[in-house]
Coordinates of C-alpha atoms in Angstrom, one line a residue:
M254 CA 27.5 -28.2 -14.7
E255 CA 26.3 -24.6 -15.2
E256 CA 28.7 -23.4 -12.4
A257 CA 31.5 -25.5 -13.9
V258 CA 31.2 -24.0 -17.4
L259 CA 30.0 -20.5 -16.7
G260 CA 30.8 -19.9 -13.0
L261 CA 34.1 -18.0 -13.4
S262 CA 32.4 -15.6 -15.7
G263 CA 29.4 -15.3 -13.5
Q264 CA 28.4 -16.0 -9.9
L265 CA 31.8 -17.6 -9.0
A266 CA 33.9 -14.9 -10.6
P267 CA 36.3 -13.2 -8.2
K268 CA 35.8 -9.5 -7.7
K269 CA 38.3 -7.4 -9.6
L270 CA 39.1 -3.8 -10.2
A271 CA 36.6 -2.6 -12.8
Q272 CA 38.2 -1.0 -15.8
P273 CA 41.4 0.2 -14.2
A274 CA 43.2 2.7 -16.4
W275 CA 45.9 5.3 -15.9
I276 CA 45.2 8.8 -17.1
P277 CA 48.0 9.8 -19.5
G278 CA 50.7 12.1 -18.2
T279 CA 49.5 11.8 -14.6
D280 CA 49.9 9.8 -11.4
A281 CA 46.2 9.0 -11.3
Y282 CA 44.2 6.1 -12.4
T283 CA 40.4 5.6 -12.8
Q284 CA 38.1 2.7 -12.1
I285 CA 34.4 2.0 -11.9
V286 CA 32.8 1.5 -8.5
G287 CA 29.2 1.0 -7.3
T288 CA 26.4 -1.4 -7.7
K289 CA 25.0 -2.3 -11.2
G290 CA 23.0 0.6 -12.5
Q291 CA 24.5 3.0 -10.0
E292 CA 28.1 3.0 -11.1
S293 CA 30.5 5.9 -11.0
L294 CA 33.9 6.6 -12.6
I295 CA 36.4 7.6 -9.8
R296 CA 39.9 8.9 -10.0
T297 CA 42.6 7.9 -7.5
T298 CA 45.7 10.1 -7.3
V299 CA 48.8 8.4 -6.0
P300 CA 50.7 8.1 -3.7
A301 CA 48.3 10.1 -1.5
M302 CA 45.4 7.8 -2.7
K303 CA 43.1 10.8 -2.9
V304 CA 39.8 9.8 -4.5
D305 CA 37.3 12.0 -6.4
T306 CA 34.3 11.2 -8.6
L307 CA 34.6 12.2 -12.3
L308 CA 31.3 10.9 -13.8
R309 CA 28.2 9.0 -12.8
L310 CA 26.2 6.5 -14.9
A311 CA 23.2 8.9 -14.5
D312 CA 25.2 11.5 -16.4
I313 CA 25.6 9.2 -19.4
K314 CA 22.0 8.0 -19.3
A315 CA 21.0 11.6 -19.9
F316 CA 22.3 11.1 -23.4
N317 CA 21.1 7.5 -23.8
Q318 CA 18.5 6.0 -21.6
T319 CA 19.1 2.5 -22.8
I320 CA 22.5 2.3 -21.1
T321 CA 22.4 -0.2 -18.2
S322 CA 26.1 -0.3 -17.3
F323 CA 29.1 2.0 -17.4
P324 CA 30.9 1.9 -20.8
I325 CA 34.7 1.6 -21.1
V326 CA 36.4 5.0 -21.0
N327 CA 39.4 5.4 -23.2
W328 CA 41.8 8.1 -22.1
R329 CA 43.7 10.1 -24.7
T330 CA 45.2 13.0 -22.7
S331 CA 45.0 14.1 -19.1
T332 CA 41.9 16.1 -19.8
T333 CA 40.2 14.2 -22.7
G334 CA 38.8 10.8 -23.5
Y335 CA 36.0 9.0 -25.2
F336 CA 33.6 6.1 -24.7
A337 CA 31.1 4.2 -26.9
V338 CA 27.7 2.7 -26.3
K339 CA 27.2 0.2 -29.1
K340 CA 28.2 2.4 -32.1
Q341 CA 27.3 5.8 -30.5
Y342 CA 30.5 7.7 -29.6
F343 CA 30.9 10.4 -26.9
R344 CA 33.8 12.7 -26.0
L345 CA 34.7 13.2 -22.3
Q346 CA 36.5 16.5 -21.5
E347 CA 37.5 18.4 -18.4
K348 CA 36.3 22.0 -18.6
N349 CA 36.6 24.4 -15.7
K350 CA 37.4 21.5 -13.3
K351 CA 34.3 19.7 -14.3
W352 CA 34.0 16.7 -16.6
V353 CA 31.5 17.1 -19.4
I354 CA 30.1 14.7 -22.0
E355 CA 29.7 15.7 -25.7
A356 CA 28.0 13.6 -28.4
W357 CA 30.5 12.8 -31.1
A358 CA 29.3 10.3 -33.7
G359 CA 26.7 7.6 -34.0
P360 CA 23.9 6.1 -36.1
G361 CA 21.5 8.7 -37.4
E362 CA 23.6 11.8 -36.9
Q363 CA 24.2 13.9 -40.0
N364 CA 27.5 13.0 -41.7
Q365 CA 28.3 10.7 -38.9
V366 CA 26.4 7.5 -39.6
L367 CA 28.1 4.5 -38.0
D368 CA 25.3 2.0 -38.0
K369 CA 27.0 -0.1 -40.7
A370 CA 30.5 0.7 -39.6
E371 CA 33.0 -2.1 -38.7
N372 CA 36.7 -2.0 -37.7
I373 CA 36.2 1.3 -35.9
T374 CA 39.6 2.9 -35.1
I375 CA 40.2 6.1 -33.1
D376 CA 43.4 8.1 -33.7
D377 CA 45.9 8.6 -30.8
N378 CA 44.5 12.1 -30.1
G379 CA 40.9 11.0 -29.9
L380 CA 39.8 13.4 -32.6
Q381 CA 39.2 11.2 -35.7
I382 CA 37.4 8.0 -36.5
A383 CA 38.3 5.6 -39.3
Y384 CA 36.1 2.7 -40.1
T385 CA 35.0 0.4 -42.8
V386 CA 31.6 -0.1 -44.5
D387 CA 31.5 -3.3 -46.5
N388 CA 34.9 -3.4 -48.2
N389 CA 35.7 0.3 -48.2
L390 CA 37.5 2.7 -45.7
Q391 CA 35.9 5.9 -44.5
L392 CA 37.2 8.7 -42.2
L393 CA 35.3 11.0 -39.9
T394 CA 37.7 14.0 -39.5
A395 CA 38.1 16.3 -36.5
D396 CA 36.0 19.0 -38.1
G397 CA 33.1 16.6 -38.7
R398 CA 33.6 15.8 -42.4
T399 CA 33.1 12.2 -43.7
I400 CA 35.6 11.2 -46.3
S401 CA 35.5 8.1 -48.5
V402 CA 39.2 7.1 -48.4
T403 CA 38.6 4.2 -50.8
N404 CA 35.8 3.5 -53.4
E405 CA 36.4 -0.1 -54.2
Q406 CA 33.7 -1.7 -56.5
I407 CA 35.2 -5.1 -56.9
P408 CA 33.9 -7.8 -54.5
H409 CA 36.6 -9.5 -52.4
V410 CA 38.9 -6.5 -52.6
L411 CA 39.0 -5.3 -48.9
N412 CA 40.3 -2.1 -47.4
G413 CA 41.1 -1.3 -43.8
Q414 CA 40.5 -4.8 -42.5
S415 CA 42.7 -7.3 -40.8
V416 CA 44.6 -9.6 -43.2
H417 CA 46.5 -12.8 -43.3
R418 CA 43.9 -14.5 -41.1
N419 CA 45.0 -12.5 -38.1
E420 CA 48.4 -14.3 -37.9
F421 CA 51.8 -12.6 -37.2
G422 CA 50.2 -10.4 -34.5
I423 CA 47.8 -8.7 -36.9
D424 CA 44.6 -7.6 -35.3
G425 CA 43.4 -4.7 -37.4
G426 CA 43.9 -3.0 -40.7
I427 CA 43.9 0.8 -40.0
F428 CA 47.0 2.6 -38.7
F429 CA 46.8 6.4 -37.9
S430 CA 50.0 8.3 -37.9
P431 CA 51.1 9.6 -34.4
K432 CA 49.9 13.2 -35.0
G433 CA 46.8 12.1 -37.0
N434 CA 47.9 13.7 -40.3
A435 CA 47.6 10.5 -42.3
L436 CA 46.5 6.9 -42.0
A437 CA 47.9 3.7 -43.5
Y438 CA 45.7 0.8 -44.2
Y439 CA 45.8 -2.7 -45.6
R440 CA 44.3 -3.5 -49.0
M441 CA 43.7 -7.2 -49.6
D442 CA 42.8 -8.6 -53.0
E443 CA 41.4 -12.2 -52.5
T444 CA 39.6 -12.5 -55.8
M445 CA 42.1 -15.1 -56.9
V446 CA 41.5 -17.3 -53.8
N447 CA 39.4 -20.4 -54.0
D448 CA 36.0 -20.5 -52.2
Y449 CA 35.6 -22.7 -49.2
P450 CA 32.1 -23.7 -48.0
V451 CA 31.2 -23.2 -44.4
I452 CA 28.0 -24.9 -43.4
D453 CA 25.7 -23.6 -40.6
W454 CA 24.1 -26.7 -39.2
S455 CA 22.1 -24.7 -36.6
S456 CA 19.5 -23.8 -39.1
V457 CA 17.0 -26.0 -40.9
P458 CA 17.8 -26.6 -43.6
A459 CA 21.5 -26.1 -43.2
A460 CA 22.9 -23.0 -44.9
N461 CA 26.1 -22.6 -46.8
T462 CA 28.4 -19.5 -46.8
N463 CA 31.4 -19.4 -49.0
I464 CA 34.6 -17.8 -47.7
K465 CA 37.9 -17.2 -49.4
Y466 CA 40.4 -19.6 -47.8
P467 CA 43.9 -20.1 -49.2
M468 CA 44.6 -23.7 -48.7
S469 CA 48.2 -24.8 -48.3
G470 CA 49.9 -24.8 -51.7
D471 CA 47.0 -23.0 -53.4
T472 CA 46.9 -19.4 -54.6
S473 CA 46.9 -17.0 -51.7
H474 CA 45.6 -13.4 -51.4
E475 CA 47.7 -10.3 -52.2
V476 CA 48.1 -7.5 -49.7
T477 CA 49.4 -4.0 -50.2
I478 CA 49.5 -0.9 -47.8
G479 CA 47.9 2.4 -48.8
V480 CA 48.8 5.7 -47.1
Y481 CA 46.1 8.4 -47.2
H482 CA 47.2 12.0 -46.5
I483 CA 44.3 13.8 -44.9
A484 CA 45.3 17.4 -45.8
T485 CA 45.8 16.7 -49.5
G486 CA 43.4 13.8 -50.0
N487 CA 46.2 11.9 -51.8
T488 CA 46.8 8.2 -51.5
V489 CA 50.1 6.5 -52.2
F490 CA 50.9 2.8 -51.9
L491 CA 54.1 1.5 -50.3
K492 CA 56.2 -0.2 -52.9
T493 CA 56.5 -3.5 -51.0
G494 CA 57.5 -5.4 -54.2
E495 CA 57.1 -9.1 -55.2
P496 CA 56.0 -11.8 -54.7
A497 CA 52.5 -10.4 -54.3
D498 CA 51.5 -13.2 -51.9
Q499 CA 54.1 -12.3 -49.2
Y500 CA 53.0 -11.3 -45.7
L501 CA 53.1 -7.7 -44.5
T502 CA 53.0 -7.1 -40.7
C503 CA 54.4 -5.0 -37.8
V504 CA 53.2 -1.8 -39.6
T505 CA 54.7 1.1 -37.6
W506 CA 54.8 4.8 -38.1
S507 CA 57.9 6.7 -37.1
P508 CA 57.2 9.3 -34.4
D509 CA 57.9 12.2 -36.9
E510 CA 55.4 10.7 -39.4
K511 CA 58.1 10.6 -42.2
Y512 CA 58.4 6.9 -42.5
I513 CA 56.5 3.6 -42.2
Y514 CA 58.2 0.4 -41.1
V515 CA 56.9 -3.0 -42.4
A516 CA 58.1 -6.5 -41.7
I517 CA 58.0 -8.4 -45.0
L518 CA 57.7 -12.2 -44.6
N519 CA 57.9 -14.7 -47.4
R520 CA 55.0 -17.2 -47.8
Q521 CA 57.4 -20.0 -46.7
Q522 CA 57.7 -18.0 -43.5
N523 CA 61.4 -18.6 -43.1
H524 CA 62.8 -15.2 -44.2
M525 CA 61.9 -11.7 -43.0
Q526 CA 63.0 -8.2 -43.9
L527 CA 62.3 -5.1 -41.8
N528 CA 61.9 -2.3 -44.4
Q529 CA 61.6 1.4 -44.1
Y530 CA 59.4 3.3 -46.6
D531 CA 58.9 7.0 -47.3
A532 CA 55.3 7.9 -46.2
Q533 CA 55.0 10.6 -48.8
T534 CA 56.1 8.7 -51.9
G535 CA 55.8 5.0 -50.9
N536 CA 59.3 4.4 -52.0
L537 CA 61.5 1.8 -50.2
V538 CA 64.2 3.7 -48.2
K539 CA 66.2 0.7 -47.0
T540 CA 66.1 -2.7 -45.5
L541 CA 67.2 -2.3 -41.9
F542 CA 68.0 -6.0 -41.2
E543 CA 66.8 -9.5 -42.1
E544 CA 66.0 -12.6 -40.1
S545 CA 65.8 -16.2 -41.3
D546 CA 65.3 -19.6 -39.8
E547 CA 65.3 -23.1 -41.3
K548 CA 61.8 -23.7 -39.9
Y549 CA 60.0 -20.4 -39.5
V550 CA 60.3 -16.8 -38.5
E551 CA 57.2 -15.3 -36.7
P552 CA 57.2 -11.5 -36.4
Q553 CA 54.4 -10.6 -34.0
H554 CA 55.1 -7.1 -32.6
A555 CA 55.2 -3.5 -34.0
L556 CA 58.3 -1.4 -33.4
T557 CA 58.4 0.5 -30.1
F558 CA 60.3 3.8 -30.4
L559 CA 62.1 4.8 -27.3
P560 CA 60.7 8.0 -25.6
G561 CA 61.8 11.2 -27.3
R562 CA 63.6 9.4 -30.1
S563 CA 62.7 8.9 -33.8
D564 CA 65.9 7.0 -34.5
E565 CA 65.9 4.3 -31.8
F566 CA 63.4 1.5 -31.3
V567 CA 62.8 -1.8 -29.6
W568 CA 62.4 -5.0 -31.8
W569 CA 61.1 -8.3 -30.6
S570 CA 62.8 -11.5 -31.9
Q571 CA 63.2 -15.2 -31.2
R572 CA 66.6 -15.3 -33.0
D573 CA 68.5 -16.7 -30.0
G574 CA 65.8 -19.3 -29.3
Y575 CA 63.7 -17.2 -26.9
M576 CA 61.5 -14.1 -27.4
H577 CA 63.6 -11.2 -26.3
L578 CA 64.0 -7.4 -26.9
Y579 CA 66.7 -5.8 -29.1
R580 CA 67.6 -2.1 -29.4
Y581 CA 68.2 -0.8 -32.9
N582 CA 68.7 2.6 -34.5
S583 CA 66.9 3.7 -37.7
E584 CA 70.0 2.9 -39.8
G585 CA 69.5 -0.8 -38.9
K586 CA 72.4 -1.1 -36.5
L587 CA 71.9 -3.4 -33.6
L588 CA 72.9 -1.3 -30.5
N589 CA 72.4 -4.1 -28.0
Q590 CA 70.3 -7.0 -26.9
I591 CA 68.2 -5.8 -24.0
T592 CA 67.0 -9.1 -22.5
K593 CA 68.7 -12.4 -22.5
G594 CA 68.4 -15.9 -21.1
N595 CA 66.4 -19.1 -21.3
W596 CA 63.1 -17.4 -20.8
I597 CA 60.7 -15.2 -22.8
V598 CA 59.4 -11.7 -22.7
N599 CA 55.6 -11.7 -22.7
E600 CA 54.7 -8.0 -22.7
L601 CA 56.2 -4.6 -23.0
L602 CA 54.2 -2.6 -20.6
G603 CA 55.8 0.9 -20.5
H604 CA 59.0 2.8 -19.9
R605 CA 60.7 5.1 -17.4
A606 CA 62.6 7.5 -19.6
D607 CA 64.7 9.2 -17.0
Q608 CA 66.2 5.9 -15.9
K609 CA 66.3 4.4 -19.5
E610 CA 64.2 1.5 -18.3
L611 CA 61.5 -0.7 -19.9
I612 CA 58.7 -2.2 -17.9
I613 CA 58.1 -5.8 -19.0
S614 CA 56.5 -9.1 -18.0
G615 CA 58.1 -12.4 -18.7
T616 CA 58.9 -16.0 -17.6
K617 CA 62.3 -15.3 -16.1
D618 CA 61.3 -17.0 -12.8
G619 CA 59.7 -20.1 -14.4
P620 CA 57.7 -21.0 -17.4
M621 CA 54.5 -21.6 -15.5
E622 CA 54.5 -18.1 -14.0
K623 CA 54.6 -14.5 -15.3
H624 CA 56.2 -11.7 -13.4
L625 CA 56.9 -8.0 -13.8
Y626 CA 60.4 -6.6 -14.3
K627 CA 62.2 -3.4 -15.1
V628 CA 65.2 -3.6 -17.4
Q629 CA 67.7 -1.0 -18.4
W630 CA 67.6 -0.7 -22.2
E631 CA 71.3 0.1 -22.5
T632 CA 72.9 -2.3 -20.0
G633 CA 70.3 -5.1 -19.7
K634 CA 70.3 -4.9 -15.9
I635 CA 67.0 -6.4 -14.8
Q636 CA 65.1 -6.4 -11.6
R637 CA 61.8 -8.1 -10.6
L638 CA 59.2 -5.7 -9.3
D639 CA 56.5 -8.0 -7.8
Q640 CA 56.9 -10.5 -4.9
A641 CA 54.0 -13.0 -4.9
P642 CA 54.1 -16.2 -7.0
G643 CA 51.7 -16.6 -9.9
I644 CA 50.5 -14.9 -13.0
H645 CA 51.0 -11.1 -12.9
Q646 CA 49.4 -8.5 -15.2
G647 CA 50.8 -5.0 -15.0
R648 CA 49.5 -1.6 -16.0
S649 CA 52.1 1.2 -16.1
N650 CA 51.5 4.9 -15.9
T651 CA 52.9 7.1 -18.6
K652 CA 56.1 7.9 -16.7
G653 CA 56.7 4.3 -15.7
T654 CA 56.9 5.3 -12.0
Y655 CA 53.9 3.2 -10.9
L656 CA 52.3 -0.1 -11.8
I657 CA 48.9 -1.6 -11.0
D658 CA 49.8 -5.2 -10.4
E659 CA 46.9 -7.6 -10.8
Y660 CA 47.8 -11.2 -10.1
Q661 CA 46.5 -14.7 -9.4
N662 CA 47.9 -18.1 -8.3
A663 CA 46.5 -21.5 -7.3
T664 CA 45.3 -20.1 -3.9
T665 CA 44.7 -16.5 -4.8
P666 CA 41.7 -15.7 -7.1
Y667 CA 42.7 -12.0 -7.6
H668 CA 44.9 -9.5 -5.8
A669 CA 45.7 -6.0 -7.0
T670 CA 48.5 -3.9 -5.5
L671 CA 50.1 -0.6 -6.4
L672 CA 53.9 -0.9 -7.1
E673 CA 56.5 1.8 -7.3
T674 CA 59.1 0.9 -10.0
K675 CA 61.9 2.3 -7.8
G676 CA 61.9 -1.3 -6.4
K677 CA 60.2 -0.6 -3.1
R678 CA 57.6 -2.9 -1.6
P679 CA 54.0 -2.5 -2.7
T680 CA 52.7 0.9 -1.6
A681 CA 49.1 -0.1 -1.3
V682 CA 46.7 -3.0 -1.6
L683 CA 44.0 -2.0 -4.0
L684 CA 41.8 -5.1 -3.8
Q685 CA 42.1 -8.6 -2.3
S686 CA 39.3 -10.8 -3.6
E687 CA 37.4 -13.3 -1.6
D688 CA 37.8 -16.9 -2.7
K689 CA 34.3 -17.9 -3.7
L690 CA 35.4 -21.5 -4.3
K691 CA 36.6 -22.1 -0.7
A692 CA 33.3 -23.9 0.2
Y693 CA 33.5 -26.2 -2.8
Q694 CA 35.1 -29.6 -2.9
L695 CA 37.8 -28.9 -5.5
A696 CA 40.2 -31.5 -6.9
R697 CA 43.4 -32.5 -5.1
L698 CA 46.3 -31.7 -7.5
E699 CA 49.6 -33.4 -8.0
A700 CA 52.4 -31.8 -10.2
V701 CA 53.8 -34.2 -12.7
T702 CA 57.1 -33.9 -14.7
L703 CA 57.8 -36.4 -17.5
K704 CA 60.5 -36.6 -20.1
A705 CA 60.0 -36.4 -23.8
D706 CA 61.9 -38.6 -26.2
D707 CA 64.6 -36.0 -26.5
G708 CA 64.9 -35.6 -22.7
T709 CA 62.9 -32.3 -22.6
S710 CA 60.9 -31.9 -19.4
L711 CA 57.1 -31.9 -19.8
Y712 CA 55.0 -30.3 -17.1
G713 CA 51.6 -31.6 -16.2
K714 CA 49.1 -32.0 -13.4
L715 CA 47.0 -34.9 -12.2
M716 CA 43.7 -34.2 -10.5
Y717 CA 42.4 -36.8 -8.1
P718 CA 38.7 -37.8 -7.8
A719 CA 36.8 -36.7 -4.8
N720 CA 36.9 -39.1 -1.8
F721 CA 39.8 -40.9 -3.5
D722 CA 40.4 -44.5 -2.4
S723 CA 43.7 -46.0 -3.5
S724 CA 42.3 -49.5 -3.4
K725 CA 39.8 -48.7 -6.2
H726 CA 40.3 -48.3 -10.0
Y727 CA 39.2 -45.0 -11.5
P728 CA 38.6 -43.8 -15.1
V729 CA 40.7 -40.9 -16.4
I730 CA 40.1 -38.0 -18.8
V731 CA 43.1 -36.5 -20.6
Y732 CA 42.7 -33.0 -21.8
L733 CA 45.2 -31.7 -24.3
Y734 CA 46.0 -29.0 -26.8
N735 CA 49.7 -28.9 -27.6
G736 CA 49.2 -26.0 -30.1
P737 CA 51.4 -22.9 -30.6
H738 CA 50.6 -19.9 -28.4
V739 CA 48.7 -22.0 -25.9
Q740 CA 49.7 -23.1 -22.4
L741 CA 47.4 -25.2 -20.1
V742 CA 49.6 -25.8 -17.1
T743 CA 50.3 -22.6 -15.1
N744 CA 50.2 -21.4 -11.5
G745 CA 46.9 -19.7 -12.1
Y746 CA 43.4 -19.7 -10.6
P747 CA 41.6 -22.0 -10.2
A748 CA 44.4 -24.5 -9.4
S749 CA 42.9 -27.0 -11.8
G750 CA 42.9 -24.5 -14.6
N751 CA 39.2 -25.2 -15.4
L752 CA 36.2 -25.8 -13.1
W753 CA 35.0 -28.4 -15.5
Y754 CA 38.0 -30.5 -14.4
D755 CA 36.8 -30.1 -10.8
Y756 CA 33.3 -31.1 -11.8
L757 CA 34.7 -34.3 -13.4
T758 CA 36.7 -35.2 -10.3
Q759 CA 33.6 -34.8 -8.2
R760 CA 32.0 -37.5 -10.3
G761 CA 34.7 -40.0 -9.9
Y762 CA 37.2 -39.2 -12.7
F763 CA 40.9 -38.5 -12.7
V764 CA 41.8 -35.6 -15.0
F765 CA 45.3 -35.3 -16.5
V766 CA 46.6 -32.2 -18.3
M767 CA 50.1 -31.8 -19.8
D768 CA 51.8 -29.3 -22.0
G769 CA 53.7 -31.2 -24.7
R770 CA 56.2 -29.9 -27.2
G771 CA 54.5 -27.4 -29.5
S772 CA 52.9 -25.3 -26.8
S773 CA 53.9 -21.9 -25.5
N774 CA 56.2 -20.2 -23.0
R775 CA 59.1 -22.7 -23.3
G776 CA 61.1 -21.2 -26.1
L777 CA 61.5 -21.7 -29.9
A778 CA 62.9 -25.2 -29.9
F779 CA 60.1 -26.5 -27.7
E780 CA 57.5 -24.9 -30.0
Q781 CA 59.2 -25.8 -33.3
A782 CA 59.4 -29.5 -32.4
T783 CA 56.1 -30.0 -34.2
F784 CA 57.3 -28.3 -37.4
R785 CA 56.1 -30.6 -40.3
H786 CA 55.4 -33.3 -37.7
L787 CA 51.9 -32.3 -36.5
G788 CA 50.2 -35.2 -34.9
T789 CA 53.5 -37.1 -34.3
V790 CA 55.6 -35.2 -31.8
E791 CA 52.6 -34.1 -29.8
M792 CA 51.3 -37.7 -29.7
N793 CA 54.6 -39.0 -28.6
D794 CA 54.5 -36.6 -25.7
Q795 CA 50.9 -37.3 -24.8
L796 CA 51.6 -41.1 -25.0
K797 CA 54.2 -40.5 -22.3
G798 CA 51.4 -39.2 -20.2
V799 CA 49.1 -42.1 -21.1
N800 CA 51.7 -44.6 -20.2
Y801 CA 52.4 -42.9 -16.9
L802 CA 48.7 -43.0 -16.1
K803 CA 48.5 -46.7 -16.9
S804 CA 51.4 -47.3 -14.6
L805 CA 49.4 -46.0 -11.6
P806 CA 47.7 -48.9 -9.7
F807 CA 44.5 -46.9 -9.2
I808 CA 44.0 -45.9 -12.8
D809 CA 41.6 -48.1 -14.9
G810 CA 43.5 -48.3 -18.2
D811 CA 40.4 -49.6 -20.0
R812 CA 38.5 -46.4 -19.3
M813 CA 40.7 -43.6 -20.6
G814 CA 39.2 -40.8 -22.5
V815 CA 40.9 -37.9 -24.3
H816 CA 39.4 -34.6 -25.2
G817 CA 41.1 -31.9 -27.3
W818 CA 40.3 -28.6 -29.0
S819 CA 41.4 -27.3 -32.4
F820 CA 44.6 -29.2 -33.3
G821 CA 43.5 -31.5 -30.5
G822 CA 40.8 -32.7 -32.9
F823 CA 43.5 -34.4 -35.0
M824 CA 45.6 -35.3 -31.9
T825 CA 42.8 -37.1 -30.1
T826 CA 42.0 -39.1 -33.3
S827 CA 45.7 -40.1 -33.7
L828 CA 45.9 -41.1 -30.0
M829 CA 42.8 -43.2 -30.3
L830 CA 44.1 -45.0 -33.3
R831 CA 47.5 -45.6 -31.7
H832 CA 46.4 -46.7 -28.2
P833 CA 43.7 -49.4 -28.0
D834 CA 42.6 -48.4 -24.5
V835 CA 41.8 -44.8 -25.4
F836 CA 38.5 -43.4 -26.6
A837 CA 38.6 -39.8 -27.9
C838 CA 36.7 -36.8 -29.0
G839 CA 38.0 -33.5 -30.3
V840 CA 37.0 -30.3 -32.1
A841 CA 38.9 -28.5 -34.8
G842 CA 38.2 -24.9 -35.6
G843 CA 37.8 -23.5 -39.2
P844 CA 37.9 -25.4 -42.5
V845 CA 41.0 -27.4 -41.5
I846 CA 38.8 -30.5 -40.7
D847 CA 36.4 -32.3 -43.0
W848 CA 33.8 -35.1 -42.8
R849 CA 36.4 -37.8 -43.2
M850 CA 38.0 -36.8 -39.9
Y851 CA 34.7 -36.9 -38.1
E852 CA 34.0 -40.3 -39.7
I853 CA 37.2 -41.6 -38.2
M854 CA 36.5 -39.9 -34.8
Y855 CA 33.0 -41.1 -34.3

């Protein structure tokens, strides 16, 4: 059981490139090599694949003897970077062809105390640090000054922190301008929001902590965006208008630092405006365009300005039913739709400016895989860059001429290659990992495709028990989620998707997994099928799976269990109530579930 639950993060984990990262503006990447406690940071220059050592762990331990493994190096330029050990920050710089370490900031250093700091954010130049202490925002400048950007005295008024419960692609609350002359930040007032009790049952007696949680239909928090100008010390707030409980996301500085772009989404989440604001005055300059949907609009990505341009950018949208890229100018004119088709773009990895190409990943070759492509941003001409089936993760150098392609599939635990974006075959194999599971008795898998009520194809997989005998009857476990932004059935490693499934098959269970409507990577209609029908559409789909299982002669229909996570907590309960042969358990995250649900479930 320990191997099944922890193995892929421990002794059974495939060997991977350690901390691969391109050095900005170069054709060289770095990685960590060596045994634990003896690691080194090496640089490989392509295409010659020349290797040299930049730094050893012993060099870092000279500053801090408690360090036991190599920290993550964040590159800012071709000759500068930084790394952190806990909350102690160090600069890394090349001087006279030698890389040297300099102490930067950390607990106990004069004017640089970070021991209580949270939400630590470094500017693009690696010169300044912004962070929060309690509910206020502070700044450590390039010349070593510590500035209190905010001085909020009211509890539950928060500055510089993530807002809107991390929805709409939000994962932070501090936004440095490109040249580091200013920083924008979220200010969230949640004083008007009701308290919600969260009980910690791990202590005796149980302890209660109240959080601010805006329940559906109740008063929500109010968010604004401040802009602090470092040279003058002045702060202005963007005039984002009413209603005060609207959502603000996709915060993006223009490359020239004159403007800030914000996507304004109404609380009903069915109408969005992309607005441009003057960074000096906070005034609204104009609304570039609007998007609406009868169900919901979900902006998730900041603007990506095209290289060398302050007036053209890439915008992500699902307006045609799939997540695609669109090219706009700063006047709000749509220049062209860059990607099209019944597939989605997953990531924007980089660009090759001289060819006017974007490097992306997406599902163009099937919803259960992810591949790497280059696409011309004016014509939309697209070309796949990788060759192997599976799930590909790409890392582009600054110029977009090379990619580190790390991929996996059902029979490949990890494979890393170097790709040229000219479209040639892989130029080098960087690492081919040994399959540490090859000696284990893993489940035999069978791909299953069923039809939903509306004819939509539903993809699943059935895992057979070890030493399967078709003359016997076997119990079955159904694992489900069906939630937005989640996909369980992919061509990934391990083939089962989870070693726990293999463990169950070794003990005589069938395991069945299927992505019903509501889950990810199938387009907007597939995901929106659950809109205002949570627990209904998902269950109709999962019942298709249950009925399919009951039709198999070797499945014991009286021993069918369902386990789900988060929304699955509701779904497993619903399935148990609607199907007499099913027993169920599930877990729901956060305050969305209460004792009454547990009473029904157990």
